Amino acid sequence: MGKQIKNIKDTWCCLREELFVPIVSIAFGMLGSLLMLFIEKVGMANEEKPEWFLLGTVMALVGCVMLGIITGMISYGQSFNMMVTMGRTRKEFYIANFVSSIINHLLGMAAILVFAVLERGFGGLVYREAEYKAIEGFLFDWRVIIAYVLGMAVLRTILGALFLKFGNKLMWVFWGIWMLVGVMIKGISKAMENKNAVMLWLLEAGKGFLNLAKVLQVLIMLAVSAVFVLFAWLITRKRAVTV
């Protein structure tokens, strides 16, 4: 147990450079706050009931997700090659890397929440005459925090393992998925308008999940995450070190 804790500590020290992700994301958030200030003071200057929301927090969250996925996916292979070369077993690397990822994303989420509180306070002083649209309340739900931290760690791990296996070929897969989504968006919108049976079923399934007990929701998220984590491990455990 003590050895594994030391492995996690050493791995986190190697991955702490990834903490630049929430720092850059907060910078995006500040730009979003300035953009909101410009929109409210200039774009809505003549509005009878101007409105504002935490645009900076939204931009910071999106930035944290996008940068976290990209850096996590790329650094996975680099960390794997370095640590296994230095004598770690693949199992030791995998466990330490996953736990370190959870720590980093937990810190990132904490930074987002702190920024949300600060932006809310700033907006309360600056936009006294404007109506506040609260869209960020879900961020402080403990289920959302768990879903974000665990989901990002799992996504980073599975994508990292796939990138370790397929290399740059995986980028072509992403490009294909992106193109496919772009083509399907119009069809999905039309299906929703026409009340397509499949789309209605998906919507009802989503509502059903949200209506479940909170503990049961978390257990389902843990079960799904466990499947993906196991799949990523099956890929990682047979990979050879490449220098």
Coordinates of C-alpha atoms in Angstrom, one line a residue:
M1 CA 0.0 0.0 0.0
G2 CA 2.8 2.4 0.9
K3 CA 4.5 1.7 -2.4
Q4 CA 1.4 2.4 -4.3
I5 CA 0.9 5.7 -2.5
K6 CA 4.4 6.7 -3.3
N7 CA 3.8 5.7 -7.0
I8 CA 0.7 8.0 -7.0
K9 CA 2.7 10.8 -5.4
D10 CA 5.5 10.5 -7.9
T11 CA 3.1 10.2 -10.9
W12 CA 1.2 13.3 -9.7
C13 CA 4.4 15.2 -9.5
C14 CA 5.0 14.2 -13.2
L15 CA 1.5 15.3 -14.2
R16 CA 1.2 18.4 -12.2
E17 CA 2.3 20.4 -15.3
E18 CA -1.3 19.6 -16.4
L19 CA -2.5 22.1 -13.8
F20 CA -1.8 24.8 -16.4
V21 CA -5.2 23.6 -17.9
P22 CA -7.4 25.2 -15.3
I23 CA -5.1 28.3 -15.2
V24 CA -5.5 28.8 -19.0
S25 CA -9.2 28.0 -18.6
I26 CA -9.6 30.7 -16.0
A27 CA -7.9 33.1 -18.4
F28 CA -10.5 32.2 -20.9
G29 CA -13.1 32.8 -18.2
M30 CA -11.8 36.3 -17.6
L31 CA -12.1 37.1 -21.3
G32 CA -15.6 35.8 -21.1
S33 CA -16.4 38.1 -18.2
L34 CA -15.0 41.1 -20.1
L35 CA -17.1 40.0 -23.1
M36 CA -20.2 39.9 -20.9
L37 CA -19.4 43.3 -19.6
F38 CA -19.1 44.6 -23.2
I39 CA -22.4 43.0 -24.2
E40 CA -24.3 44.3 -21.2
K41 CA -22.9 47.9 -21.3
V42 CA -22.8 48.3 -25.0
G43 CA -24.9 45.7 -26.7
M44 CA -27.8 46.0 -24.2
A45 CA -27.3 49.7 -23.4
N46 CA -30.7 50.6 -24.7
E47 CA -32.6 47.6 -23.4
E48 CA -35.3 48.2 -20.9
K49 CA -34.5 45.0 -19.0
P50 CA -30.8 44.0 -19.7
E51 CA -29.7 40.5 -18.7
W52 CA -26.5 38.9 -17.8
F53 CA -25.2 35.5 -16.8
L54 CA -21.9 33.9 -15.9
L55 CA -20.4 33.8 -19.4
G56 CA -16.9 33.7 -18.0
T57 CA -17.6 30.6 -16.0
V58 CA -19.2 28.8 -19.0
M59 CA -16.1 29.6 -21.2
A60 CA -13.8 28.5 -18.4
L61 CA -15.6 25.2 -18.0
V62 CA -15.6 24.6 -21.8
G63 CA -11.9 25.4 -21.9
C64 CA -11.1 23.1 -19.0
V65 CA -12.9 20.2 -20.7
M66 CA -11.4 20.7 -24.1
L67 CA -7.8 21.3 -22.9
G68 CA -8.1 18.5 -20.3
I69 CA -9.1 16.0 -22.9
I70 CA -6.4 16.9 -25.4
T71 CA -3.5 17.2 -22.9
G72 CA -4.6 14.1 -21.0
M73 CA -4.8 12.0 -24.1
I74 CA -1.4 13.0 -25.3
S75 CA 0.4 12.8 -22.0
Y76 CA -0.9 9.3 -21.3
G77 CA 1.4 7.7 -23.8
Q78 CA 4.4 9.9 -22.7
S79 CA 3.8 9.0 -19.1
F80 CA 3.4 5.3 -19.9
N81 CA 6.7 5.1 -21.8
M82 CA 8.7 7.1 -19.2
M83 CA 7.3 5.3 -16.1
V84 CA 7.5 1.7 -17.5
T85 CA 11.0 2.4 -18.7
M86 CA 11.9 3.5 -15.2
G87 CA 10.8 0.2 -13.8
R88 CA 7.1 0.6 -13.0
T89 CA 4.8 -2.2 -13.9
R90 CA 1.9 -1.4 -16.2
K91 CA -0.5 -1.9 -13.4
E92 CA 1.3 0.5 -11.1
F93 CA 1.4 3.1 -13.9
Y94 CA -2.3 2.6 -14.7
I95 CA -3.5 3.0 -11.1
A96 CA -1.2 5.9 -10.3
N97 CA -2.1 7.7 -13.5
F98 CA -5.8 7.3 -13.0
V99 CA -5.7 8.5 -9.4
S100 CA -3.5 11.5 -10.4
S101 CA -5.9 12.4 -13.1
I102 CA -8.8 12.4 -10.6
I103 CA -6.8 14.7 -8.3
N104 CA -6.0 17.1 -11.2
H105 CA -9.6 17.3 -12.4
L106 CA -10.8 17.8 -8.9
L107 CA -8.5 20.7 -8.5
G108 CA -9.7 22.0 -11.9
M109 CA -13.3 21.8 -10.8
A110 CA -12.5 23.6 -7.6
A111 CA -10.9 26.4 -9.6
I112 CA -14.0 26.7 -11.8
L113 CA -16.3 26.9 -8.7
V114 CA -14.2 29.5 -7.1
F115 CA -14.2 31.5 -10.3
A116 CA -18.0 31.2 -10.5
V117 CA -18.4 32.7 -7.0
L118 CA -16.0 35.5 -7.8
E119 CA -17.7 36.3 -11.1
R120 CA -21.1 36.3 -9.5
G121 CA -19.9 38.7 -6.9
F122 CA -18.3 40.9 -9.5
G123 CA -21.5 40.9 -11.6
G124 CA -23.6 41.8 -8.6
L125 CA -21.6 45.0 -8.2
V126 CA -21.4 45.9 -11.9
Y127 CA -24.8 44.9 -13.2
R128 CA -27.0 46.3 -10.5
E129 CA -29.7 47.3 -12.9
A130 CA -29.7 44.1 -15.0
E131 CA -31.6 40.9 -14.5
Y132 CA -29.4 38.0 -13.5
K133 CA -30.0 34.7 -15.3
A134 CA -28.7 31.9 -13.1
I135 CA -27.6 29.0 -15.3
E136 CA -24.7 27.8 -13.2
G137 CA -26.5 26.3 -10.2
F138 CA -26.0 22.8 -11.4
L139 CA -22.2 23.2 -11.0
F140 CA -22.5 23.1 -7.3
D141 CA -24.5 19.9 -7.3
W142 CA -22.3 17.1 -5.7
R143 CA -23.5 14.7 -8.4
V144 CA -22.3 17.0 -11.2
I145 CA -19.0 17.4 -9.4
I146 CA -18.6 13.6 -9.2
A147 CA -19.7 13.2 -12.8
Y148 CA -17.2 15.8 -14.0
V149 CA -14.2 14.6 -12.1
L150 CA -14.8 10.9 -12.7
G151 CA -16.0 11.4 -16.3
M152 CA -13.0 13.5 -17.3
A153 CA -10.6 11.0 -15.7
V154 CA -12.3 8.1 -17.4
L155 CA -12.4 9.9 -20.8
R156 CA -8.8 10.9 -20.5
T157 CA -7.8 7.4 -19.7
I158 CA -9.8 5.6 -22.4
L159 CA -8.7 8.2 -25.1
G160 CA -5.1 8.0 -23.8
A161 CA -5.1 4.2 -24.1
L162 CA -6.6 4.4 -27.6
F163 CA -4.0 7.0 -28.6
L164 CA -1.3 4.8 -27.1
K165 CA -2.5 1.9 -29.3
F166 CA -3.4 3.6 -32.6
G167 CA -1.2 6.8 -32.5
N168 CA -2.1 9.6 -34.9
K169 CA -4.5 7.3 -36.7
L170 CA -6.9 8.0 -33.9
M171 CA -7.0 11.7 -35.1
W172 CA -8.6 10.6 -38.4
V173 CA -11.3 8.7 -36.4
F174 CA -12.0 11.9 -34.5
W175 CA -12.2 13.9 -37.7
G176 CA -14.6 11.3 -39.1
I177 CA -16.8 11.5 -36.0
W178 CA -16.8 15.3 -36.1
M179 CA -17.9 15.3 -39.8
L180 CA -20.6 12.7 -39.0
V181 CA -21.9 14.7 -36.1
G182 CA -22.0 17.8 -38.3
V183 CA -24.1 15.9 -40.9
M184 CA -26.4 14.3 -38.3
I185 CA -27.2 17.5 -36.4
K186 CA -29.8 18.7 -38.9
G187 CA -31.3 15.2 -39.0
I188 CA -31.5 15.0 -35.2
S189 CA -33.2 18.4 -35.0
K190 CA -35.7 17.3 -37.7
A191 CA -36.3 14.1 -35.9
M192 CA -37.0 15.9 -32.6
E193 CA -39.4 18.3 -34.4
N194 CA -41.2 15.3 -36.0
K195 CA -41.3 13.5 -32.6
N196 CA -39.3 10.5 -33.9
A197 CA -39.9 7.4 -31.8
V198 CA -36.2 6.8 -31.1
M199 CA -35.6 10.5 -30.1
L200 CA -38.6 10.4 -27.8
W201 CA -37.3 7.2 -26.2
L202 CA -33.9 8.8 -25.6
L203 CA -35.5 11.8 -24.1
E204 CA -37.6 9.6 -21.8
A205 CA -34.6 7.6 -20.8
G206 CA -32.7 10.8 -19.9
K207 CA -35.7 12.0 -17.8
G208 CA -35.9 8.6 -16.2
F209 CA -32.3 8.8 -15.1
L210 CA -32.7 12.3 -13.7
N211 CA -35.7 11.1 -11.7
L212 CA -33.8 8.2 -10.0
A213 CA -32.6 8.5 -6.5
K214 CA -29.3 10.5 -6.3
V215 CA -27.4 7.6 -4.8
L216 CA -28.6 5.3 -7.6
Q217 CA -27.5 7.9 -10.2
V218 CA -24.0 7.9 -8.8
L219 CA -23.9 4.1 -8.7
I220 CA -24.9 3.9 -12.4
M221 CA -22.2 6.5 -13.2
L222 CA -19.6 4.4 -11.3
A223 CA -20.7 1.2 -13.0
V224 CA -20.4 2.7 -16.5
S225 CA -17.1 4.3 -15.6
A226 CA -15.8 0.9 -14.3
V227 CA -16.6 -0.7 -17.7
F228 CA -14.6 2.0 -19.6
V229 CA -11.7 1.9 -17.1
L230 CA -11.5 -1.9 -17.5
F231 CA -11.5 -1.5 -21.3
A232 CA -8.7 1.0 -21.1
W233 CA -6.7 -1.3 -18.9
L234 CA -7.0 -4.2 -21.3
I235 CA -5.5 -2.0 -24.0
T236 CA -2.7 -0.6 -21.8
R237 CA -1.5 -3.9 -20.2
K238 CA -0.4 -5.3 -23.5
R239 CA 1.3 -2.2 -25.0
A240 CA 5.0 -2.2 -25.6
V241 CA 7.2 0.8 -24.6
T242 CA 8.1 3.0 -27.6
V243 CA 10.9 5.5 -27.3

